[in-house]
Short mmCIF file of C-alpha atoms and ligand atoms in Angstrom, two decimals:
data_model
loop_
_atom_site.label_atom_id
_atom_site.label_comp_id
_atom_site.label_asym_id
_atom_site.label_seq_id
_atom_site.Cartn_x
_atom_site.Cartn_y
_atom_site.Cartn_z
CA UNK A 205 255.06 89.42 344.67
CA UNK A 206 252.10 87.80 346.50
CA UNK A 207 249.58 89.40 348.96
CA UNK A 208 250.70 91.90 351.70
CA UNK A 209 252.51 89.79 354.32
CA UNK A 210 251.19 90.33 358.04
CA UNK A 211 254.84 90.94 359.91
CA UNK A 212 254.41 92.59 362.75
CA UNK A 213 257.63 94.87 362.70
CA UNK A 214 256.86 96.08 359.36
CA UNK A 215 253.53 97.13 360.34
CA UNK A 216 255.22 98.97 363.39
CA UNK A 217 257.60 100.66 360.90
CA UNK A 218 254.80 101.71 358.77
CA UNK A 219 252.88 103.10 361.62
CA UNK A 220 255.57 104.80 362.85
CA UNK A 221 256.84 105.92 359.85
CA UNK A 222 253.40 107.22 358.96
CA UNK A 223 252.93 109.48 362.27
CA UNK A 224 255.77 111.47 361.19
CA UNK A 225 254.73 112.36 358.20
CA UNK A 226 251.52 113.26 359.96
CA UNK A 227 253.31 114.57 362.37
CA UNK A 228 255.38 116.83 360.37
CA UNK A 229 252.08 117.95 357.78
CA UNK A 230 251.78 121.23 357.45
CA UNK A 231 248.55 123.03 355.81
CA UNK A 232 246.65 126.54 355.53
CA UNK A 233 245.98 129.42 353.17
CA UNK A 234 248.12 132.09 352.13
CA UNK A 235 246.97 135.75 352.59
CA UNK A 236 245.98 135.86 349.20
CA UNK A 237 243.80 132.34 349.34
CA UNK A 238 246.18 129.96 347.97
CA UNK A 239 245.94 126.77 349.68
CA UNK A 240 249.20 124.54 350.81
CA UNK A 241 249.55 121.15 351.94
CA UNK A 242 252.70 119.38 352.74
CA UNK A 243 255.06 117.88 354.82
CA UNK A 244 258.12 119.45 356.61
CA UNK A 245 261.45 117.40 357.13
CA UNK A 246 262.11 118.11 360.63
CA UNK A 247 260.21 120.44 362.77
CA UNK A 248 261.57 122.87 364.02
CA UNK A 249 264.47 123.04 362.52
CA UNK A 250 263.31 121.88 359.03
CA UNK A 251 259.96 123.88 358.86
CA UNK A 252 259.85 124.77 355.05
CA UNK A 253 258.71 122.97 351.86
CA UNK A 254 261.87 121.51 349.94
CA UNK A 255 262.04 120.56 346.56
CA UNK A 256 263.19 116.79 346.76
CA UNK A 257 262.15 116.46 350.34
CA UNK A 258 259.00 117.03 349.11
CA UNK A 259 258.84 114.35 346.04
CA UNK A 260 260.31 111.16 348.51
CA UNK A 261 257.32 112.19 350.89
CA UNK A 262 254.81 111.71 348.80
CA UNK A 263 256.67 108.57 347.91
CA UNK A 264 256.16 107.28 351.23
CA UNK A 265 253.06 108.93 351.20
CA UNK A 266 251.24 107.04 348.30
CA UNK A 267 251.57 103.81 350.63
CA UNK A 268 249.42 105.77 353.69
CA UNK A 269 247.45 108.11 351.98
CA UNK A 270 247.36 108.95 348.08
CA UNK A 271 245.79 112.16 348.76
CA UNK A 272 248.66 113.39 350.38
CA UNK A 273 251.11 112.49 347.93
CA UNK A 274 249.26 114.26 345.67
CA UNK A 275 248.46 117.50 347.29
CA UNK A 276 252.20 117.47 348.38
CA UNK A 277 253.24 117.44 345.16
CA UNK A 278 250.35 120.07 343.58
CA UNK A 279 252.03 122.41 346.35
CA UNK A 280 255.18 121.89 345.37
CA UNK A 281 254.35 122.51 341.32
CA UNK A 282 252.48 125.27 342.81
CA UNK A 283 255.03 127.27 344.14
CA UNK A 284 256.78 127.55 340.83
CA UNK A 285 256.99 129.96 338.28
CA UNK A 286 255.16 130.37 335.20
CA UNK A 287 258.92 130.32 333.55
CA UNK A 288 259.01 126.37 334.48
CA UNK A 289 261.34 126.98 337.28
CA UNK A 290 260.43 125.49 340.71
CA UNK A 291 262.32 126.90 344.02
CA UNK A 292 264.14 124.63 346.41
CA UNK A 293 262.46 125.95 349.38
CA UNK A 294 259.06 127.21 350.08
CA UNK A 295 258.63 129.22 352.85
CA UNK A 296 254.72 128.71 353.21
CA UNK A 297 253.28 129.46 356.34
CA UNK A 298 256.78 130.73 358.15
CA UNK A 299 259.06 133.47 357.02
CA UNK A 300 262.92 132.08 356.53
CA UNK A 301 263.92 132.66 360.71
CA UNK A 302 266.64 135.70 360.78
CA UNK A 303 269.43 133.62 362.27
CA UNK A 304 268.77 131.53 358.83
CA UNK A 305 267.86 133.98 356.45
CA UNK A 306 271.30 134.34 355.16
CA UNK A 307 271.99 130.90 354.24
CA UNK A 308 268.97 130.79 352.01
CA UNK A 309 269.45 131.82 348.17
CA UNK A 310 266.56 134.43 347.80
CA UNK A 311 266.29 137.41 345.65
CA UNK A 312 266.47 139.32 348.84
CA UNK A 313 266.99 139.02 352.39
CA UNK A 314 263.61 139.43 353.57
CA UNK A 315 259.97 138.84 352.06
CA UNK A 316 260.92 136.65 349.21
CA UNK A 317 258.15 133.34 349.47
CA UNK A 318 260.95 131.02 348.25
CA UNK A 319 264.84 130.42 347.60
CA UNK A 320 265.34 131.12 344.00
CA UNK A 321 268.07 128.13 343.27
CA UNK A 322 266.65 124.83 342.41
CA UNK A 323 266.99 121.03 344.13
CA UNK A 324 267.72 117.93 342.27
CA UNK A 325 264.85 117.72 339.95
CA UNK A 326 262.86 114.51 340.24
CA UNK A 327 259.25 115.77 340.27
CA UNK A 328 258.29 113.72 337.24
CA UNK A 329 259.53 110.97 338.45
CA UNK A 330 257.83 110.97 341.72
CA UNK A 331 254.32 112.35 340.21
CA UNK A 332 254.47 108.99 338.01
CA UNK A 333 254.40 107.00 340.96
CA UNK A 334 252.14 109.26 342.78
CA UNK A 335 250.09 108.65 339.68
CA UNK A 336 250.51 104.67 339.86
CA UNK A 337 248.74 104.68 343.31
CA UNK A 338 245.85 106.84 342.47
CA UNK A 339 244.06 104.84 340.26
CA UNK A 340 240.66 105.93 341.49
CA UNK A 341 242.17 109.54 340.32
CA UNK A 342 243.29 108.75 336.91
CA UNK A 343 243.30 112.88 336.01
CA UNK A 344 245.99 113.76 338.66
CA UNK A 345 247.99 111.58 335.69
CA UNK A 346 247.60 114.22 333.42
CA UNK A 347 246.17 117.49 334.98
CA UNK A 348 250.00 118.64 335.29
CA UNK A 349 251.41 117.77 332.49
CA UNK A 350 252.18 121.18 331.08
CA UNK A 351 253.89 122.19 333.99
CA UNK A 352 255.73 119.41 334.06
CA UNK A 353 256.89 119.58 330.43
CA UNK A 354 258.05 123.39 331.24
CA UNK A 355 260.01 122.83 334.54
CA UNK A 356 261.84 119.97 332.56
CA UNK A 357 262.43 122.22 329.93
CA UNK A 358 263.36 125.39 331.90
CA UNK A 359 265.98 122.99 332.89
CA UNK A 360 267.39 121.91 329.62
CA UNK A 361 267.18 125.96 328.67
CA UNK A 362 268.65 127.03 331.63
CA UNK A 363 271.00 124.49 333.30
CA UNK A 364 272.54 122.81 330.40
CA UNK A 365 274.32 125.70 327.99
CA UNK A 366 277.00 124.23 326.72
CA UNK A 367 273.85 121.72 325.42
CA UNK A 368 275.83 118.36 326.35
CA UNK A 369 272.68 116.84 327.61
CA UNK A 370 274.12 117.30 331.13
CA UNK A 371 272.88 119.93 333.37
CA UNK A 372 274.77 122.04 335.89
CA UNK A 373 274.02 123.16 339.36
CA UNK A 374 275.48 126.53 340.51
CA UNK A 375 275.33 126.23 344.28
CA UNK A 376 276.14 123.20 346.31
CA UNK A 377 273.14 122.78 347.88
CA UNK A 378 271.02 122.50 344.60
CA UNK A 379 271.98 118.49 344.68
CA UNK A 380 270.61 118.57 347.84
CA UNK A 381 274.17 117.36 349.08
CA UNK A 382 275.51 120.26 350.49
CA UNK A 383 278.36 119.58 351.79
CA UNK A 384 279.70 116.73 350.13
CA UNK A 385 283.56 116.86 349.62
CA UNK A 386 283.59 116.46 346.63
CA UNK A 387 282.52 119.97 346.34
CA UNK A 388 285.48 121.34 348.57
CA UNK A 389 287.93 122.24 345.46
CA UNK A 390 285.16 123.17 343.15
CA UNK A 391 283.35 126.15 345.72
CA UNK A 392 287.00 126.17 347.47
CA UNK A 393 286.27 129.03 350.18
CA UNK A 394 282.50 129.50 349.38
CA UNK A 395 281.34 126.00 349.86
CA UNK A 396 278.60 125.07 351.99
CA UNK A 397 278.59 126.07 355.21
CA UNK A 398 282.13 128.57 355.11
CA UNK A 399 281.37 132.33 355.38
CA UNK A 400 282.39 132.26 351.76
CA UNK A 401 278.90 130.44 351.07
CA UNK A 402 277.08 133.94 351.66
CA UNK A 403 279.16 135.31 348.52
CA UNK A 404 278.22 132.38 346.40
CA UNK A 405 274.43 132.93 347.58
CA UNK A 406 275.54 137.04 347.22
CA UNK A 407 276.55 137.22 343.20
CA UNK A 408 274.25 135.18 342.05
CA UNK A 409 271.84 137.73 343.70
CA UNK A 410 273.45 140.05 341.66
CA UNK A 411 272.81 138.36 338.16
CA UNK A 412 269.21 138.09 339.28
CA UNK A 413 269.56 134.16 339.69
CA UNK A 414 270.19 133.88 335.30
CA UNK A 415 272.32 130.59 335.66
CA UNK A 416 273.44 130.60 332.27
CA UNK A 417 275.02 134.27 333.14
CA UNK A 418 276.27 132.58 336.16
CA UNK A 419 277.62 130.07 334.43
CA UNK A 420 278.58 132.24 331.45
CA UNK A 421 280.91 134.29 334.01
CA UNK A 422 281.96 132.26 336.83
CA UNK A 423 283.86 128.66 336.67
CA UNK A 424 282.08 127.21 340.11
CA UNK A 425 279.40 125.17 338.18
CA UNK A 426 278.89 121.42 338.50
CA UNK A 427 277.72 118.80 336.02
CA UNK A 428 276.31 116.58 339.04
CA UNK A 429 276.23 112.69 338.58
CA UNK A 430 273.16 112.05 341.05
CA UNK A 431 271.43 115.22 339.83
CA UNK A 432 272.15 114.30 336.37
CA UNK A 433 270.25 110.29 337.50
CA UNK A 434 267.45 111.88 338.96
CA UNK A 435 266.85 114.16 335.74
CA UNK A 436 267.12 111.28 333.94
CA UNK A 437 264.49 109.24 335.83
CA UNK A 438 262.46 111.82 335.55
CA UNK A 439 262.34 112.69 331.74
CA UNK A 440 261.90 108.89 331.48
CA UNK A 441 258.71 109.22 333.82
CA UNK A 442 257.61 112.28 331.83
CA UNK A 443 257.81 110.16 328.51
CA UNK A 444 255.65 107.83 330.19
CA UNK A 445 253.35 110.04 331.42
CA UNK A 446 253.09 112.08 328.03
CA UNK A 447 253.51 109.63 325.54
CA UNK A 448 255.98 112.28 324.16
CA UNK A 449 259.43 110.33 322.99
CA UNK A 450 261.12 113.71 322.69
CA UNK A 451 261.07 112.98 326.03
CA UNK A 452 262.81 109.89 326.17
CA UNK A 453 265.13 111.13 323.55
CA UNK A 454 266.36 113.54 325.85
CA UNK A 455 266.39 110.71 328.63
CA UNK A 456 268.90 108.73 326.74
CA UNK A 457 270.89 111.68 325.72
CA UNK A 458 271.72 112.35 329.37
CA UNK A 459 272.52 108.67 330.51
CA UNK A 460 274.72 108.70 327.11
CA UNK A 461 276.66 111.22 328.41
CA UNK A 462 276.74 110.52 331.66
CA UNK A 463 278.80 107.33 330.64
CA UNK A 464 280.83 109.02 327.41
CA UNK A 465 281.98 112.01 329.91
CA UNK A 466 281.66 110.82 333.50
CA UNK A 467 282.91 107.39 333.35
CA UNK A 468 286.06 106.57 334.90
CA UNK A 469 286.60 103.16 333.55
CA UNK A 470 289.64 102.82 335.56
CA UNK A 471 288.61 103.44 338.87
CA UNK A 472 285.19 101.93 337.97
CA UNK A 473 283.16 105.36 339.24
CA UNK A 474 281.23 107.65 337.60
CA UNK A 475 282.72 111.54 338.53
CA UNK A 476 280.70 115.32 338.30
CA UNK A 477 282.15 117.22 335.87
CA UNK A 478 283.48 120.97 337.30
CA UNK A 479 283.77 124.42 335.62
CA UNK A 480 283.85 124.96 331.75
CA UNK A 481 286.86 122.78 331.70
CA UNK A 482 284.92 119.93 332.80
CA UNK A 483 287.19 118.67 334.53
CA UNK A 484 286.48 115.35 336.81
CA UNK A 485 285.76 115.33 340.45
CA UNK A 486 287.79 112.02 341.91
CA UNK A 487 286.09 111.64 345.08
CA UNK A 488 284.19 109.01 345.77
CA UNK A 489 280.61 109.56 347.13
CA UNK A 490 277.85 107.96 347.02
CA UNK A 491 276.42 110.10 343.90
CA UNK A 492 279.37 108.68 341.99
CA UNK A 493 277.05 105.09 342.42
CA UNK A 494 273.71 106.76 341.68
CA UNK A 495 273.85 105.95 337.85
CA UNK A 496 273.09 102.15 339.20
CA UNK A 497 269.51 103.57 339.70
CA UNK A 498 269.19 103.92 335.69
CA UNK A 499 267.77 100.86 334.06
CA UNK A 500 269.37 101.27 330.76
CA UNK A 501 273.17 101.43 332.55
CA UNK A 502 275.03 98.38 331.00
CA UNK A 503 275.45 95.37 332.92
CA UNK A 504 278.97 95.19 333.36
CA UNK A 505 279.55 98.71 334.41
CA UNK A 506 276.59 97.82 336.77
CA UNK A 507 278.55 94.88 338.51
CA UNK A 508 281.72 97.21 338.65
CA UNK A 509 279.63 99.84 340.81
CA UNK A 510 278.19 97.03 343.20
CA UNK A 511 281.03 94.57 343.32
CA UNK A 512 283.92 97.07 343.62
CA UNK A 513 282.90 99.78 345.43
CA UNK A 514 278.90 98.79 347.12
CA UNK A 515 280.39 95.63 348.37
CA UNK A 516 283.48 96.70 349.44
CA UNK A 517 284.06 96.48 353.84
CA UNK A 518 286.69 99.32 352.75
CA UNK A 519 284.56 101.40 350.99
CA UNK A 520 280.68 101.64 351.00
CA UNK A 521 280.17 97.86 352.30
CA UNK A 522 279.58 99.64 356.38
CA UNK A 523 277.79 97.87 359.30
CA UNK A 524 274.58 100.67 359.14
CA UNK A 525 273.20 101.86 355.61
CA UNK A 526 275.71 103.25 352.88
CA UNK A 527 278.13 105.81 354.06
CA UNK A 528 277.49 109.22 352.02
CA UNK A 529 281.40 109.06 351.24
CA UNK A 530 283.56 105.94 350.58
CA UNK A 531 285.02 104.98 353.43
CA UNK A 532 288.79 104.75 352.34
CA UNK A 533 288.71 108.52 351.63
CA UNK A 534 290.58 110.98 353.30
CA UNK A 535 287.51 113.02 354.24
CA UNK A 536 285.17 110.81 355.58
CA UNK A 537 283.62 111.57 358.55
CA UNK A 538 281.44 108.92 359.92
CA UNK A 539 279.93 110.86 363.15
CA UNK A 540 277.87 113.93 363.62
CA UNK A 541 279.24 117.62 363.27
CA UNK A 542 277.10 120.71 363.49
CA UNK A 543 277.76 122.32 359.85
CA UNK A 544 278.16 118.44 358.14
CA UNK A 545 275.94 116.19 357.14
CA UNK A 546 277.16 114.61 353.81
CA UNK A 547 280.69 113.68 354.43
CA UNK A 548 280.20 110.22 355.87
CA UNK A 549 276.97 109.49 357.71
CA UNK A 550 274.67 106.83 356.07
CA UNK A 551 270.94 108.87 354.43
CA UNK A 552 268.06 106.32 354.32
CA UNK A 553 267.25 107.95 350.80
CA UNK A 554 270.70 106.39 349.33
CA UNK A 555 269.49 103.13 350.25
CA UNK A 556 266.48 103.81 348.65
CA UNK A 557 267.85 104.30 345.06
CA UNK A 558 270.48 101.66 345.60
CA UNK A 559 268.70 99.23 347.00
CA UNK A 560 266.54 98.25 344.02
CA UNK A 561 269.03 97.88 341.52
CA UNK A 562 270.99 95.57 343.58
CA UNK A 563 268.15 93.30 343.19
CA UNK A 564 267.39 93.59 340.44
CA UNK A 565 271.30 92.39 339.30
CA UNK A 566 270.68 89.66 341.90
CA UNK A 567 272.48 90.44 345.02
CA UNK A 568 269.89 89.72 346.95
CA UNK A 569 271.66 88.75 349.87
CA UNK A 570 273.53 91.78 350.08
CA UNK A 571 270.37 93.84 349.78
CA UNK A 572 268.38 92.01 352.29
CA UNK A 573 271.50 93.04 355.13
CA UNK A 574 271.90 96.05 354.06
CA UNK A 575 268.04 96.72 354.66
CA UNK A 576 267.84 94.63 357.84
CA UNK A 577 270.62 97.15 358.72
CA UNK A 578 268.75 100.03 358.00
CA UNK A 579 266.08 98.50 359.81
CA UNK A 580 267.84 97.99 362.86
CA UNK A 581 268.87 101.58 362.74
CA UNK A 582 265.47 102.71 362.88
CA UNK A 583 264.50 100.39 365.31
CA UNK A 584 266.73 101.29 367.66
CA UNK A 585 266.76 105.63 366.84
CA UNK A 586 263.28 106.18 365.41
CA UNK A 587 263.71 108.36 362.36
CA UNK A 588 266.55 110.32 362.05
CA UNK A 589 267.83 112.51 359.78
CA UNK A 590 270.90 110.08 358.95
CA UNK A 591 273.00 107.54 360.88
CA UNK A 592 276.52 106.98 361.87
CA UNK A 593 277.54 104.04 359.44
CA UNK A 594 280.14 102.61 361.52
CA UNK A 595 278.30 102.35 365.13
CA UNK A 596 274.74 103.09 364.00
CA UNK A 597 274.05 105.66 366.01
CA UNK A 598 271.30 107.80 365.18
CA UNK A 599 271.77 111.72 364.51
CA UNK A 600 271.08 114.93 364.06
CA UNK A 601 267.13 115.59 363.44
CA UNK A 602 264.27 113.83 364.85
CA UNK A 603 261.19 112.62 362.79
CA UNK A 604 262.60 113.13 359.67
CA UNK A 605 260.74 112.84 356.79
CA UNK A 606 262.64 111.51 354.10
CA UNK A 607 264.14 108.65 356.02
CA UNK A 608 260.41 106.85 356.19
CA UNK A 609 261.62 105.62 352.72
CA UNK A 610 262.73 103.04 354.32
CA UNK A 611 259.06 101.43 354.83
CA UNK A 612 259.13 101.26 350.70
CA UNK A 613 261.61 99.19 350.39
CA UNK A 614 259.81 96.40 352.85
CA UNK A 615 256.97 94.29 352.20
CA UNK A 616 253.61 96.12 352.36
CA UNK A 617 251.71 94.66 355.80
CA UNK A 618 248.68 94.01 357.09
CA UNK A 619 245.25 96.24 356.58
CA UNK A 620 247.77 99.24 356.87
CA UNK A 621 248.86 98.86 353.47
CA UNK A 622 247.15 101.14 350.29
CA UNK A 623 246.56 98.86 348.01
CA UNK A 624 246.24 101.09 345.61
CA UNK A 625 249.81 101.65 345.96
CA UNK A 626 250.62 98.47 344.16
CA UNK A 627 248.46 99.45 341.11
CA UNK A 628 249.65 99.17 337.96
CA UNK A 629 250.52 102.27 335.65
CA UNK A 630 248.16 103.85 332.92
CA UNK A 631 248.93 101.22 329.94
CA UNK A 632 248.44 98.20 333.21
CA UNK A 633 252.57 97.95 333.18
CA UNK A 634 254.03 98.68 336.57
CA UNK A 635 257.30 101.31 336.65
CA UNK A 636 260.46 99.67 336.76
CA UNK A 637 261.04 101.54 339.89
CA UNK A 638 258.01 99.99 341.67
CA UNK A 639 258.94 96.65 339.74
CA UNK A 640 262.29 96.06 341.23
CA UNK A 641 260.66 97.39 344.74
CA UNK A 642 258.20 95.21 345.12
CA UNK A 643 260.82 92.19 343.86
CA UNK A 644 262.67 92.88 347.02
CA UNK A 645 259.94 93.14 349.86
CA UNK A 646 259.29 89.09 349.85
CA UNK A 647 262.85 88.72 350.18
CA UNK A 648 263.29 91.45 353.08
CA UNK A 649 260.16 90.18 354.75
CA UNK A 650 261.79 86.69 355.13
CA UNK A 651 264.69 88.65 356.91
CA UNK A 652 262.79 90.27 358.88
CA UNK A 653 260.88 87.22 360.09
CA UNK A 654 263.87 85.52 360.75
CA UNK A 655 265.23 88.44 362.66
CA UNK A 656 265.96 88.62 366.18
CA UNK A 657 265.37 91.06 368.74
CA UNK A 658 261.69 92.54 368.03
CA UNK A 659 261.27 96.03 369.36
CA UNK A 660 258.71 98.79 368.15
CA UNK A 661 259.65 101.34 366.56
CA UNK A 662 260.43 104.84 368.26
CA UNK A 663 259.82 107.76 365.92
C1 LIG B 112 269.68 119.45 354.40
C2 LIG B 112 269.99 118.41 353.32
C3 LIG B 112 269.12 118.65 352.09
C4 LIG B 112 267.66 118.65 352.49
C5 LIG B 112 267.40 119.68 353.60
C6 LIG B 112 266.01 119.59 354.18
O1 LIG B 112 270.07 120.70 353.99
O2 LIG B 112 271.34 118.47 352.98
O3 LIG B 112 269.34 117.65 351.12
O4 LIG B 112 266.85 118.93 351.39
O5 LIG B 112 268.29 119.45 354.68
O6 LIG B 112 265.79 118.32 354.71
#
């Protein structure tokens, strides 16, 4: 990767992509002094502090403004408990609205400060990198490093009983893909977004929020393939951060079961695991491709995910981003629906973890559309919370946080760009995340340049 490459649509996307995370900051004191900074997905709708929300902004970010990311993500570790457990919404400044107090999991149904279910846990991971573009702040490295260590362990406690090295989510929404169909048999009548959801959210309240007596006592538990990725990346991050290898032990103990016991090697997916029984999910979402974002997945399994399934105009290969659900299944949805957002529409966030990996097996080519795609979308809808795949239309919320990913997986531009985003990690080797990144902006640039049809940006 040479210097930063003055293209003047990326430096629109930047811009833009940086006024909404400006745009969206929230900050202030709580009664009792305690001091937040962060931003919120989607005013108004989106007004809170959520977990992984949270981590991909200060992803995005570390390339404006360092000190951001890193107050974003001290707020976030903030709001945790002393336990290790950190909530998947924060209600900071704003109590949960009444006509959406219900859907949140709280202790009760007023007062609480946050939900008391967690979000697919990838703080490490995104404190690393964080980390790798605050070099001028080498102790925000380590001044969290005992939290860290105890939210990654209240997870391996808490979420993974039956001590497989996999860990379990309890309600839907803790993947952060509510939704999704493949969740439809597992929750059956209390999934996401059915009046059975408030039942779900009801007897958990009842056990107190103890997920391994939830999971002790109920079968509607999930061993979740993207959550199980993101986990992953993390304790890999941690290791790196710590120099602990229990760490990285642990890492590898979750990627080795992720392929012994959610590898279908005849449909070439990778499926959650449901209920004690474990039994396999079969439907094909996007999360069953997120084990391509692990650098230590073998090769050919690797090629299987991208060639038969990423690549494929019947299933993921779309004309806008990566549909949420394949395609060729029954319940995709590609368009917008009030109470669904993961059954079909293309997330810029997918793109993000995908994206890399196909570069880094060199399918270049197919990267470099897929982002010009994404770019397009943007282009044309400002930053929305996802996109139909099949027309590209833009939908649901405006200025959405999470989708100004997109602006790291282009080539940094122009006196815009942090340098210090680019900075190597503590022993001077970059992450392999921000390797395989930075492998692909030349090649998008070059896309871009060539690109027709140059309009700014809306936000
Ligand atoms: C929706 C998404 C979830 C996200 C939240 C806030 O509920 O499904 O992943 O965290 O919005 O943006």
């Amino acid at each position: 990767m040479t210097a930063a490459i003055p293209e003047p649509r990326v430096a629109a996307l930047r811009s833009a992509a940086h006024e909404v995370l400006a745009g969206n900051w929230r900050s202030g004191h709580l009664a009792d002094g305690t001091g937040y900074g962060f931003s919120c997905p989607s005013p108004p709708r989106y007004r809170h502090q959520w977990y992984w929300d949270s981590c991909f902004h200060a992803i995005v970010w570390r390339l404006f403004d360092p000190a951001r990311a890193r107050a974003e993500l001290r707020t976030l570790l903030s709001a945790g408990r002393l336990d290790g457990f950190i909530p998947h919404t924060v209600f900071w400044h704003d109590n949960a609205g009444w006509r959406r107090a219900p859907f949140y999991a709280t202790h009760s149904l007023r007062g609480d400060r946050a939900t008391a279910h967690m979000q697919t846990p990838m703080l490490a991971l995104a404190w690393e990198m964080v980390a790798d573009a605050s070099p001028e702040h080498p102790a925000f490295r380590t001044e969290a490093l005992d939290a860290l260590r105890l939210h990654y362990d209240w997870l391996d406690t808490h979420r993974d009983p039956d001590r497989d090295g996999l860990i379990s989510i309890i309600h839907p929404d803790e993947s952060g893909l509510d939704d999704a169909p493949k969740y439809d048999d597992v929750f059956g009548w209390m999934r996401h977004y059915l009046p059975g959801y408030f039942w779900l959210v009801e007897r958990s309240r009842r056990l107190g929020y103890d997920s391994r007596a939830i999971i002790e006592r109920y079968d509607e538990h999930v061993e979740d393939v993207l959550v199980n990725v993101l986990y992953a990346l993390s304790l890999r991050a941690l290791a790196r951060l710590t120099g602990d290898a229990a760490h990285t032990r642990r890492a590898e103990r979750t990627e080795r079961a992720l392929l012994e016991r959610c590898w279908d090697d005849e449909r070439g997916l990778f499926w959650d695991l449901a209920g004690r029984d474990e039994r396999p999910v079969r439907v094909s979402t996007w999360s069953s491709l997120a084990p391509l974002a692990l650098p230590s997945l073998p090769e050919p399994i690797a090629r299987r995910l991208v060639e038969e399934h990423l690549l494929d105009p019947k299933r993921y290969r779309a004309p806008f981003g990566i549909p949420s659900v394949a395609m060729d299944e029954p319940s995709f949805r590609a368009g917008w629906h009030l109470f669904r957002c993961w059954r079909g529409p293309a997330w810029m966030n997918t793109a993000w973890m995908l994206v890399p990996p196909m570069r880094r097996l060199g399918y270049a080519a197919d990267a470099d559309r897929l982002v010009a795609s994404l770019v397009a979308l943007v282009e044309r809808h400002g930053f929305r919370e996802y996109y139909n795949p099949l027309n590209g239309e833009g939908l649901a919320a405006r200025h959405f946080g999470w989708s100004t990913l997109l602006v790291d997986l282009l080539p940094p531009s122009g006196p815009a760009s942090a340098p210090s985003a680019r900075a190597p990690g503590r022993r001077g080797e970059p992450s392999l995340l921000g390797e395989t990144l930075s492998a692909g902006r030349e090649a998008v640039s070059a896309v871009l340049r060539a690109g027709r049809g140059r309009r700014a940006p809306r936000a």
